[in-house]
PDB file of C-alpha atoms in Angstrom:
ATOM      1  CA  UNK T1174     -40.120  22.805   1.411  1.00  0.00           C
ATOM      2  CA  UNK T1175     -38.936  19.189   0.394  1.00  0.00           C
ATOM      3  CA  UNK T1176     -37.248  16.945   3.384  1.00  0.00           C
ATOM      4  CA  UNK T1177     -33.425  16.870   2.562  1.00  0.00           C
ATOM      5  CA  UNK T1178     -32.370  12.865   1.768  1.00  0.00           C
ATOM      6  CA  UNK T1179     -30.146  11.340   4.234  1.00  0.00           C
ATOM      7  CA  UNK T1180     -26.927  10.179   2.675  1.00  0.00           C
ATOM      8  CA  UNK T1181     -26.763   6.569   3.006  1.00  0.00           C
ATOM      9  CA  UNK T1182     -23.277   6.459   4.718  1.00  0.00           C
ATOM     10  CA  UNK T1183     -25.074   8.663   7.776  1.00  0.00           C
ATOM     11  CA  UNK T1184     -27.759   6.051   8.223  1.00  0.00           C
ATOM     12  CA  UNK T1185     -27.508   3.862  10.877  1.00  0.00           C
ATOM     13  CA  UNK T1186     -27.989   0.675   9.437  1.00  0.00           C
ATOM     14  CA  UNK T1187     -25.580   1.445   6.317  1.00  0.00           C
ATOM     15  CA  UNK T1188     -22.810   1.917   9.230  1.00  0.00           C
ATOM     16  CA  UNK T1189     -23.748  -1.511  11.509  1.00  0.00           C
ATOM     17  CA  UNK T1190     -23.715  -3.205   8.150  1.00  0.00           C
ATOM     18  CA  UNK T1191     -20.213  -1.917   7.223  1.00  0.00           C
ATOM     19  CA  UNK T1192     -19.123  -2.402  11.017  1.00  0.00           C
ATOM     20  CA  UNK T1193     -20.184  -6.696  10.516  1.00  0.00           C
ATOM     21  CA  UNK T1194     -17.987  -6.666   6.814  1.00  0.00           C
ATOM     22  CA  UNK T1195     -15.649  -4.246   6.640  1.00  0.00           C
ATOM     23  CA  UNK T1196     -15.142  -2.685  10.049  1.00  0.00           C
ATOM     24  CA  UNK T1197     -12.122  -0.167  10.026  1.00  0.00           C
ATOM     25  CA  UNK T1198     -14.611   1.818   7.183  1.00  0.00           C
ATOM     26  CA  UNK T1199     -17.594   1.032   9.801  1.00  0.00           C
ATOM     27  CA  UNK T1200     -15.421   2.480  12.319  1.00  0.00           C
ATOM     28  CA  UNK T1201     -14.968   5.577  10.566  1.00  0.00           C
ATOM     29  CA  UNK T1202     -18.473   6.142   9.615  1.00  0.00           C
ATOM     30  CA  UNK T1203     -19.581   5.589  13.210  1.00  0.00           C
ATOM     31  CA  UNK T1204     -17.480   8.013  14.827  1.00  0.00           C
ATOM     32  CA  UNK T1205     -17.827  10.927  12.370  1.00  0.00           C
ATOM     33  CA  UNK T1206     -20.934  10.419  10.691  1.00  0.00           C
ATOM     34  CA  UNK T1207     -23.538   9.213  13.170  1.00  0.00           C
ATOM     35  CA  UNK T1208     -25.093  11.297  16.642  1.00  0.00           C
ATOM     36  CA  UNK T1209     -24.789   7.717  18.803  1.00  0.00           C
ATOM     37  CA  UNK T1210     -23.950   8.869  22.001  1.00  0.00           C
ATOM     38  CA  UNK T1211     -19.567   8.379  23.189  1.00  0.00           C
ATOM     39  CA  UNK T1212     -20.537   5.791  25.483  1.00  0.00           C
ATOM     40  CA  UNK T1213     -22.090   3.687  22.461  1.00  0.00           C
ATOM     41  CA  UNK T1214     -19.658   4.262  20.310  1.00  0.00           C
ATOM     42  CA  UNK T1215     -16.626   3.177  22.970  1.00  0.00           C
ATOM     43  CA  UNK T1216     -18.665  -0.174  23.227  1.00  0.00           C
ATOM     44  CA  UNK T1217     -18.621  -1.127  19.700  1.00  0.00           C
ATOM     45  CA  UNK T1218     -14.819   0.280  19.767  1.00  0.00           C
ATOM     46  CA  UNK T1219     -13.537  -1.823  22.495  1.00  0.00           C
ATOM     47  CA  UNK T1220     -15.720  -5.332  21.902  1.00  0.00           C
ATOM     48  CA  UNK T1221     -14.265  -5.295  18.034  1.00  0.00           C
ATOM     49  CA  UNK T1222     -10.660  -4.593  19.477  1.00  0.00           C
ATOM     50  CA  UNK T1223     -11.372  -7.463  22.092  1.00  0.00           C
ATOM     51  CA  UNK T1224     -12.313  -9.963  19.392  1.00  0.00           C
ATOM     52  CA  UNK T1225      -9.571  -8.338  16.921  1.00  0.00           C
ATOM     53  CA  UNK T1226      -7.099  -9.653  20.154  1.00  0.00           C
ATOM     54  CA  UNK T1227      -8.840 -12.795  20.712  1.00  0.00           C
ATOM     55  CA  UNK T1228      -7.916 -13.650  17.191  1.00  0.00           C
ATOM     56  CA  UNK T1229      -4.045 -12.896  17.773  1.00  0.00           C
ATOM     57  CA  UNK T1230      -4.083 -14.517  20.809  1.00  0.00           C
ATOM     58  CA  UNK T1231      -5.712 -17.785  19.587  1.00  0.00           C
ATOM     59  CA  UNK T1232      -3.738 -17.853  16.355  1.00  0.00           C
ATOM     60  CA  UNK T1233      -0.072 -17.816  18.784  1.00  0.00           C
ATOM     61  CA  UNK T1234      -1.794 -21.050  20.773  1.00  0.00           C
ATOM     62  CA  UNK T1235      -2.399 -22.847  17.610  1.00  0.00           C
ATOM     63  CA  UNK T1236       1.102 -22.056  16.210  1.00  0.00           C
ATOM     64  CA  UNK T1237       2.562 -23.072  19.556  1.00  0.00           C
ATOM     65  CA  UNK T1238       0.860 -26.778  19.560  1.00  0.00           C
ATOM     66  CA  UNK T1239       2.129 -27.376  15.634  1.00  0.00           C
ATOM     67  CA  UNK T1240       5.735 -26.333  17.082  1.00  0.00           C
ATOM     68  CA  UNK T1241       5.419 -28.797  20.074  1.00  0.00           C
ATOM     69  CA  UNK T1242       4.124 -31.465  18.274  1.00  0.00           C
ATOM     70  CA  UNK T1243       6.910 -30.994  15.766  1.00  0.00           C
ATOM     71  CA  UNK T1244       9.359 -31.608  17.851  1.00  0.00           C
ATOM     72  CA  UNK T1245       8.130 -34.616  19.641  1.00  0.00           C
ATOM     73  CA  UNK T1246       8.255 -36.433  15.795  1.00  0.00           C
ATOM     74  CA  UNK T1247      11.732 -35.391  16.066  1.00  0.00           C
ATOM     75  CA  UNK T1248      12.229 -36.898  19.182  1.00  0.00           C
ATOM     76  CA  UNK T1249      10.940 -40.102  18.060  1.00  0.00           C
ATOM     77  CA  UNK T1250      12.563 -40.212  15.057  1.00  0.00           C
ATOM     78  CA  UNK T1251      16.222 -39.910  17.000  1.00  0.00           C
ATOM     79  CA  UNK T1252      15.478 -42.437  19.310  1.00  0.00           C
ATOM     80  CA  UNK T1253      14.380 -44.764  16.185  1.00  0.00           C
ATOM     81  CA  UNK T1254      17.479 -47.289  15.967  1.00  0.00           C
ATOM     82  CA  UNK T1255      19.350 -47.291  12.733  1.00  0.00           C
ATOM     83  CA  UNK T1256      18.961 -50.943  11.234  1.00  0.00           C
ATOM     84  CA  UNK T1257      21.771 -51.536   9.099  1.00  0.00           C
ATOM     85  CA  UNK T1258      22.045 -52.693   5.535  1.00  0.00           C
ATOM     86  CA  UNK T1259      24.371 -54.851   3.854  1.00  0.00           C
ATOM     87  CA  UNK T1260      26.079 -53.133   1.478  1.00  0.00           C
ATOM     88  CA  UNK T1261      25.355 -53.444  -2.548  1.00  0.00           C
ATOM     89  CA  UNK T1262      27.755 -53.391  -5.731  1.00  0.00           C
ATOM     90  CA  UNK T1263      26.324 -51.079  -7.657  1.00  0.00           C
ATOM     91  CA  UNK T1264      27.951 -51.404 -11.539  1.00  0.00           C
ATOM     92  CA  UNK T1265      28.313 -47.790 -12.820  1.00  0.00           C
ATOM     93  CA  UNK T1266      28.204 -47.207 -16.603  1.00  0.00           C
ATOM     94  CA  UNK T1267      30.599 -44.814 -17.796  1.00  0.00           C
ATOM     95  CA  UNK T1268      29.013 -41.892 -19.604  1.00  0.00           C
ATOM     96  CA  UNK T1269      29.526 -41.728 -23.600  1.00  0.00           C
ATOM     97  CA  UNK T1270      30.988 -38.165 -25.119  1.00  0.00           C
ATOM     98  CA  UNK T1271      27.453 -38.605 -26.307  1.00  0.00           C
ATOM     99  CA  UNK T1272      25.085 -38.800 -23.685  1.00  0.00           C
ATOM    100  CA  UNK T1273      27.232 -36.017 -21.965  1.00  0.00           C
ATOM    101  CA  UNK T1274      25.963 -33.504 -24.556  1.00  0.00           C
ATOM    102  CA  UNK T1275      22.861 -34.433 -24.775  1.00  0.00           C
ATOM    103  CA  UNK T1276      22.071 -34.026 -21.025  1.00  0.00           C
ATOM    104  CA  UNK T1277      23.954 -30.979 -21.044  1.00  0.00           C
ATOM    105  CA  UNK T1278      21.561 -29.522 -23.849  1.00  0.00           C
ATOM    106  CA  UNK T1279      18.251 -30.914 -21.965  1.00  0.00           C
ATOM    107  CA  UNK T1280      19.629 -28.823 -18.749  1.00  0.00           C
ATOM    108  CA  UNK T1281      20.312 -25.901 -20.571  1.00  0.00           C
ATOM    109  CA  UNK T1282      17.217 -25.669 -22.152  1.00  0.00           C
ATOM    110  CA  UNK T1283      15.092 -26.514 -18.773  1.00  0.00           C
ATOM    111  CA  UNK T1284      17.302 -23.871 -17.417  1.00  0.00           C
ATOM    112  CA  UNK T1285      16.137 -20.890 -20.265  1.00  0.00           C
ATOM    113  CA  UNK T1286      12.756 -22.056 -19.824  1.00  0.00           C
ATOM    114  CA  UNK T1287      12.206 -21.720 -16.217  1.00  0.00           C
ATOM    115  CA  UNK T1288      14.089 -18.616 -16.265  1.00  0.00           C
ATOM    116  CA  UNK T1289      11.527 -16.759 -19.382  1.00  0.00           C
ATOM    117  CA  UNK T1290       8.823 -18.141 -17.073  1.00  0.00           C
ATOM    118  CA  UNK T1291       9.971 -16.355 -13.714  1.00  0.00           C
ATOM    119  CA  UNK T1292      10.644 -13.420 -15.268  1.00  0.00           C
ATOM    120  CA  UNK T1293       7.046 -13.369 -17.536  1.00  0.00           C
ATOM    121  CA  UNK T1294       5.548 -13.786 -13.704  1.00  0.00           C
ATOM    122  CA  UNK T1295       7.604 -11.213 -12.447  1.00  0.00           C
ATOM    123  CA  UNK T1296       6.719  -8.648 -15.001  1.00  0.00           C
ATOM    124  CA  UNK T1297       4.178  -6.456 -14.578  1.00  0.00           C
ATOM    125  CA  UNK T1298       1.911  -4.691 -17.065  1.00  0.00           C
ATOM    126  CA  UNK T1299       1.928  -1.010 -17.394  1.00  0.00           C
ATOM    127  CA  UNK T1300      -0.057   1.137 -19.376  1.00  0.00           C
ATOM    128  CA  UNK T1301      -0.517   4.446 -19.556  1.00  0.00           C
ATOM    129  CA  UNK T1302      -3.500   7.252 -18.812  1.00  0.00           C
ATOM    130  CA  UNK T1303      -6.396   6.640 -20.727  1.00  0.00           C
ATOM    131  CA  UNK T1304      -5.160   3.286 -21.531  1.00  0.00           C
ATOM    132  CA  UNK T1305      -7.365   0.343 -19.969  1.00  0.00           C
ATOM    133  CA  UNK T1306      -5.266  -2.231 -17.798  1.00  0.00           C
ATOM    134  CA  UNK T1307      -6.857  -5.422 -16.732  1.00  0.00           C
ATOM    135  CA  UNK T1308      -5.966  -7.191 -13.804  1.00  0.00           C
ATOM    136  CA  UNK T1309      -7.683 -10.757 -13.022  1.00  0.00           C
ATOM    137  CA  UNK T1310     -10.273  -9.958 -15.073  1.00  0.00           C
ATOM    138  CA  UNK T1311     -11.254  -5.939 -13.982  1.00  0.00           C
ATOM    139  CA  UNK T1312     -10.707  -3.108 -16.118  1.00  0.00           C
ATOM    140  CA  UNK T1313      -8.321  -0.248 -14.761  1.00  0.00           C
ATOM    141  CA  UNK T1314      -8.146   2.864 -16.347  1.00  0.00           C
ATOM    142  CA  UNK T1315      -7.262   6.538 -15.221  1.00  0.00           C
ATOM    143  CA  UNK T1316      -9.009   9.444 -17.281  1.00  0.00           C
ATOM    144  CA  UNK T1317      -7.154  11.574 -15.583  1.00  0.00           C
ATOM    145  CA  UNK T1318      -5.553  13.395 -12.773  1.00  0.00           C
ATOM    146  CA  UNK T1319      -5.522  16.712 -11.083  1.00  0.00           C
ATOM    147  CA  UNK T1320      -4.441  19.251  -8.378  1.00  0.00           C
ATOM    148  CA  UNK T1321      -6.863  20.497  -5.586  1.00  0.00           C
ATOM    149  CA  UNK T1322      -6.046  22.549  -2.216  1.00  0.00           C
ATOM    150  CA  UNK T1323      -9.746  21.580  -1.133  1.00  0.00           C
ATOM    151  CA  UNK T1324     -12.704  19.281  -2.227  1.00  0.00           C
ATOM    152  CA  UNK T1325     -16.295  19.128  -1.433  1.00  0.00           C
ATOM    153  CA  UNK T1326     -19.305  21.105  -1.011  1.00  0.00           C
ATOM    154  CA  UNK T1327     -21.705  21.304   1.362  1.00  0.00           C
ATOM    155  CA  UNK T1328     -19.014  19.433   3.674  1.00  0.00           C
ATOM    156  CA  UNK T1329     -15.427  19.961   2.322  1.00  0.00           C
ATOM    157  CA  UNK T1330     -11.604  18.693   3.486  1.00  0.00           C
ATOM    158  CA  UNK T1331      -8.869  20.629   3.029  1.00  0.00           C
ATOM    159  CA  UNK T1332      -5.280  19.218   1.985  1.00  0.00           C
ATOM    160  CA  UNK T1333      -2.432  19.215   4.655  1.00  0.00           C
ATOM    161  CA  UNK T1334      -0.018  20.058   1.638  1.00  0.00           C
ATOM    162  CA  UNK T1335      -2.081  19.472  -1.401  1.00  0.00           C
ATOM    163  CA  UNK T1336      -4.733  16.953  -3.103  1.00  0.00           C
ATOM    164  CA  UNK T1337      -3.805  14.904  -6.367  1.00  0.00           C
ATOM    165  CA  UNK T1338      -7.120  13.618  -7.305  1.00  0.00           C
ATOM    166  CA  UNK T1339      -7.247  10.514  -9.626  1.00  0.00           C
ATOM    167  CA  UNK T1340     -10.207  10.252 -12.033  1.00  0.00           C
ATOM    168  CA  UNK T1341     -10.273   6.402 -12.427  1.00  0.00           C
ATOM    169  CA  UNK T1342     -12.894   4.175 -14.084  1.00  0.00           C
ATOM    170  CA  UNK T1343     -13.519   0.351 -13.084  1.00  0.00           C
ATOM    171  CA  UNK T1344     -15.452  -2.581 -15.038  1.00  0.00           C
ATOM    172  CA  UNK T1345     -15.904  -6.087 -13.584  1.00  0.00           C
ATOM    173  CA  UNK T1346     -15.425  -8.746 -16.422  1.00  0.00           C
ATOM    174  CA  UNK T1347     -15.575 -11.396 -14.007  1.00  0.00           C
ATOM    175  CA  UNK T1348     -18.527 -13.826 -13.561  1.00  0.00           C
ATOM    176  CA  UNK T1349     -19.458 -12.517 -10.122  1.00  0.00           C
ATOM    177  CA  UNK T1350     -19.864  -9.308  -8.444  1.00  0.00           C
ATOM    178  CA  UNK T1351     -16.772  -7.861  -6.805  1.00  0.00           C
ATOM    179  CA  UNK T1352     -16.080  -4.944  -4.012  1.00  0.00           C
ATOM    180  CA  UNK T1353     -13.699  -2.278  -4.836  1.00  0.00           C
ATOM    181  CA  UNK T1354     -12.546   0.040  -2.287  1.00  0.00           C
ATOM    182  CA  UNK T1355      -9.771   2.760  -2.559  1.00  0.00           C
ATOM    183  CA  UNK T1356      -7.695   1.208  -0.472  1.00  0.00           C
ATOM    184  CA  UNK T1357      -6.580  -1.011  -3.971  1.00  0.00           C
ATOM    185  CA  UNK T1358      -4.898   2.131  -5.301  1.00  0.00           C
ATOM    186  CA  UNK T1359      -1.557   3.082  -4.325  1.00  0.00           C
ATOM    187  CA  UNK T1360       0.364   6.189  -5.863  1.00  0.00           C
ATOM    188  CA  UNK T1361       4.091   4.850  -5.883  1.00  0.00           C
ATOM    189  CA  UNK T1362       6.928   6.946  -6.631  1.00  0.00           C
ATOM    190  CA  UNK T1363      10.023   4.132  -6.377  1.00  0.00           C
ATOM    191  CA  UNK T1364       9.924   2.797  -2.569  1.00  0.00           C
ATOM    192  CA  UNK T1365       7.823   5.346  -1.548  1.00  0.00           C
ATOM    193  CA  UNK T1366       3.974   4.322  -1.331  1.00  0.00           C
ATOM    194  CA  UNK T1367       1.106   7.368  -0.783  1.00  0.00           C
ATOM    195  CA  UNK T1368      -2.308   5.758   0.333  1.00  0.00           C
ATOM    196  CA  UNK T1369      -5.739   7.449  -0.513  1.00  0.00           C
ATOM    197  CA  UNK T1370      -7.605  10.076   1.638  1.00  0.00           C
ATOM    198  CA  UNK T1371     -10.896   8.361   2.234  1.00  0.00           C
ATOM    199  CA  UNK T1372     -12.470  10.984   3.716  1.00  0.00           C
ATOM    200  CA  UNK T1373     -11.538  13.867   1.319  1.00  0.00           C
ATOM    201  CA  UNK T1374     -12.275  11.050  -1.663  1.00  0.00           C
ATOM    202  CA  UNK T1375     -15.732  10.709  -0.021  1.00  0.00           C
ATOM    203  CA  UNK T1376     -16.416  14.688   0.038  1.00  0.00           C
ATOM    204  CA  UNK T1377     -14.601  14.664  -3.570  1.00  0.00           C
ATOM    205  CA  UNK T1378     -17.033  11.862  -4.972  1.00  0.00           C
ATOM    206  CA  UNK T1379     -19.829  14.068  -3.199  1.00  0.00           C
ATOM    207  CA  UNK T1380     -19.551  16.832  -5.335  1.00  0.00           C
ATOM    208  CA  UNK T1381     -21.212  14.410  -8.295  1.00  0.00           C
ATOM    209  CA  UNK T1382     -24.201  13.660  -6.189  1.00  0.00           C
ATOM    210  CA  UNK T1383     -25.084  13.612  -2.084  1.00  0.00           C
ATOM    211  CA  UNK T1384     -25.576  10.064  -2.353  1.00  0.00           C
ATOM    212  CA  UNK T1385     -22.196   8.689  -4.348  1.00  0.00           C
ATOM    213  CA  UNK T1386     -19.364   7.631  -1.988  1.00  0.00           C
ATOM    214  CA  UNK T1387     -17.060   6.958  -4.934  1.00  0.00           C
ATOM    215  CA  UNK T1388     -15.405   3.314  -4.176  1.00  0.00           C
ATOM    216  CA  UNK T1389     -16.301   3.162  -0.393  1.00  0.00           C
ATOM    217  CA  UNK T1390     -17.225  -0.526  -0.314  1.00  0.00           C
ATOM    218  CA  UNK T1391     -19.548  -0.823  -3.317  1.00  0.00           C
ATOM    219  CA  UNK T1392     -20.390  -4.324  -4.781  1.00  0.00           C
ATOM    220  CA  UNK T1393     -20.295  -4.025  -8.815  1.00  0.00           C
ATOM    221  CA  UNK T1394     -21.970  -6.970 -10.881  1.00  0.00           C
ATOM    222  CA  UNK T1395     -20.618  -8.832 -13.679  1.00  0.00           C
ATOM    223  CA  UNK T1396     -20.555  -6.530 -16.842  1.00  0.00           C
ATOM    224  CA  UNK T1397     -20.858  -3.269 -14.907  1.00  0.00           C
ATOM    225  CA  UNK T1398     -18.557  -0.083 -14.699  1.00  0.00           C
ATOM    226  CA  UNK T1399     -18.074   2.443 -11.897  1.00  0.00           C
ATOM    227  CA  UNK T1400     -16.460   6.061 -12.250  1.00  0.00           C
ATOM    228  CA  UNK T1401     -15.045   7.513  -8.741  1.00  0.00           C
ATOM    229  CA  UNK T1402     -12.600  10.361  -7.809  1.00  0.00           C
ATOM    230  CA  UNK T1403      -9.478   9.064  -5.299  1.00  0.00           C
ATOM    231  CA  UNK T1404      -7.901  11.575  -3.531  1.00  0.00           C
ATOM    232  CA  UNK T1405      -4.418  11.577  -1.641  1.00  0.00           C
ATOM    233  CA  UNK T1406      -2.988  14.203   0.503  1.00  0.00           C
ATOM    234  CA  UNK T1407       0.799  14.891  -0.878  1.00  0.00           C
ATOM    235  CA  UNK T1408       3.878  16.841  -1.285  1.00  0.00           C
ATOM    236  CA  UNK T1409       4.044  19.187  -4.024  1.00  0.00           C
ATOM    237  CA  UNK T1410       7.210  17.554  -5.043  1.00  0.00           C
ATOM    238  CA  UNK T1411       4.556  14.472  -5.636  1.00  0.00           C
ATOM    239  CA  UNK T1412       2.538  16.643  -8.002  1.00  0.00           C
ATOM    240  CA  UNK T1413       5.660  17.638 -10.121  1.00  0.00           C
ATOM    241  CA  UNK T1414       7.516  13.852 -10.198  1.00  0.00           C
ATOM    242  CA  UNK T1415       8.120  12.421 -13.375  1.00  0.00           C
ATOM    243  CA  UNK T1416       8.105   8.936 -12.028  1.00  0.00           C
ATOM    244  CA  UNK T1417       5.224   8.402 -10.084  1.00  0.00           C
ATOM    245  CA  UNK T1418       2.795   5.422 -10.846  1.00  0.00           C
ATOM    246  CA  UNK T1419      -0.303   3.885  -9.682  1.00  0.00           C
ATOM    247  CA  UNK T1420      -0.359   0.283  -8.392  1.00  0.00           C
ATOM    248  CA  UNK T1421      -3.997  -1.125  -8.703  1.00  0.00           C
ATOM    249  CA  UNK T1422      -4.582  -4.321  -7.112  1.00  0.00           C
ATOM    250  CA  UNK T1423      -8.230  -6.952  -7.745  1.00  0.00           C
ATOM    251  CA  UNK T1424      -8.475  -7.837  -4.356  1.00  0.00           C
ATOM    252  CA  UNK T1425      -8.170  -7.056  -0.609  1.00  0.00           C
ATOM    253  CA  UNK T1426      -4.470  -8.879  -0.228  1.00  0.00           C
ATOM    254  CA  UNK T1427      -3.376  -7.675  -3.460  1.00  0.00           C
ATOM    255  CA  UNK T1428      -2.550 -11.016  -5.101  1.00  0.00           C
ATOM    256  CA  UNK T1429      -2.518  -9.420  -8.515  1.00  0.00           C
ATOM    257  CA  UNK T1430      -1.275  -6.031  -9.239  1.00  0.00           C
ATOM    258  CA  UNK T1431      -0.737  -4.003 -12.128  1.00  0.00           C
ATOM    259  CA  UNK T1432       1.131  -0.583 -13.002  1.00  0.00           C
ATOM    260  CA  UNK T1433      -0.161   2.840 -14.796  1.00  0.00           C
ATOM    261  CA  UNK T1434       2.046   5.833 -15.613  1.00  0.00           C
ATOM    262  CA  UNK T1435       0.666   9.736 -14.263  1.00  0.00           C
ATOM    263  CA  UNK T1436       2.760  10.727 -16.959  1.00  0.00           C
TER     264      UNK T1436
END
């Protein structure tokens, strides 16, 4: 009988390794993936909390010292003496009817040109399913999208109220390789944002292969494509809106964004 293949996110060294880069996914994997004993897995809890505070902590000093050091320029600059200047005669040309309108023209037209540009920033693309999106240079598209009360196999997750499960596929254009995670996809429906299930997108992404964790931290090289399943635990009044979209984003603070309709 053939030795069953650990999946990679069970392996110890997969989880340390996500722990040094990307620790709130490391966390995850080490408490519900690995058999480390509790008192290990408190250890590496509390010394990345401590260093998480540290971080805080040292940040507020360093803010604190710009503020103090801000205010003792002010200080200076008060008690500075004013030195006083004689006063100038300025000779002031009178404006021709001429020169009026031509100023007024340059301003208006400065003023319709900064105005297309704001709003050309401020406008985002949307596209729709099936229709490829690219945001600083990655491809976006979603194939599809469907309903599910459970997903998974040999380990499954069932939905609180009910799964929409996003069949999305990503290719880097870019000249280096970038990490994807599901985190960049947000289901918004007006104000109200719905973030992905990684767990139940993990078991979903299972049912492919053992081995495929979907999106879960995966570097993709210049020129190559990934397919993955993201899965969010919603309302049924999610599943039936007609105005839901999906914000995609290229990077972990979301600089760029783009839109697609689940219409």
């Amino acid at each position: 009988m053939s030795e069953q293949k650990t999946p990679i996110y069970k392996k110890s060294w997969f989880v340390i390794l996500m722990l040094v880069i990307f620790f709130p996914i490391g966390l995850y994997l080490m408490w519900a993936h690995t058999d480390w004993n509790k008192v290990a897995k408190w250890i590496v809890t509390a010394v990345i909390a401590v260093i998480g505070l540290s971080s805080v902590i040292t940040g507020g000093e360093d803010t604190g010292t710009e503020v103090a050091t801000g205010s003792e320029q002010n200080e200076e600059a008060t008690a500075a003496p004013a030195t006083e200047e004689e006063p100038t005669e300025e000779v002031t040309e009178e404006p021709t009817e001429e020169t009026t309108e031509e100023s007024t023209e340059e301003e208006t037209t400065e003023q319709a040109e900064a105005t297309e540009e704001v709003a050309d920033e401020e406008t985002e693309e949307v596209v729709g399913i099936g229709e490829t999106l690219t945001v600083d240079g990655i491809d976006f598209t979603v194939n599809e999208w469907f309903q599910r009360d459970s997903v998974g196999t040999g380990l499954t997750s069932t939905a609180n109220d009910t799964y929409l499960v996003l069949d999305v596929s990503v290719t880097n254009n870019k000249n280096e390789a970038v990490m994807l995670t599901s985190d960049y996809f947000k289901i918004m429906d007006g104000e109200v944002v719905y973030e992905p299930d990684a767990a139940a997108s993990t078991y979903m992404n299972q049912e492919v292969a053992a081995d495929n964790l979907g999106l879960l931290a995966e570097e993709i090289n210049p020129g190559s494509s990934r397919n993955a399943y993201i899965v969010y635990d919603v309302a049924p009044a999610v599943i039936d809106s007609e105005t839901k979209q999906l914000q995609v984003q290229s990077g972990f603070f979301g600089t760029q964004t783009g839109i697609i309709d689940l219409q």
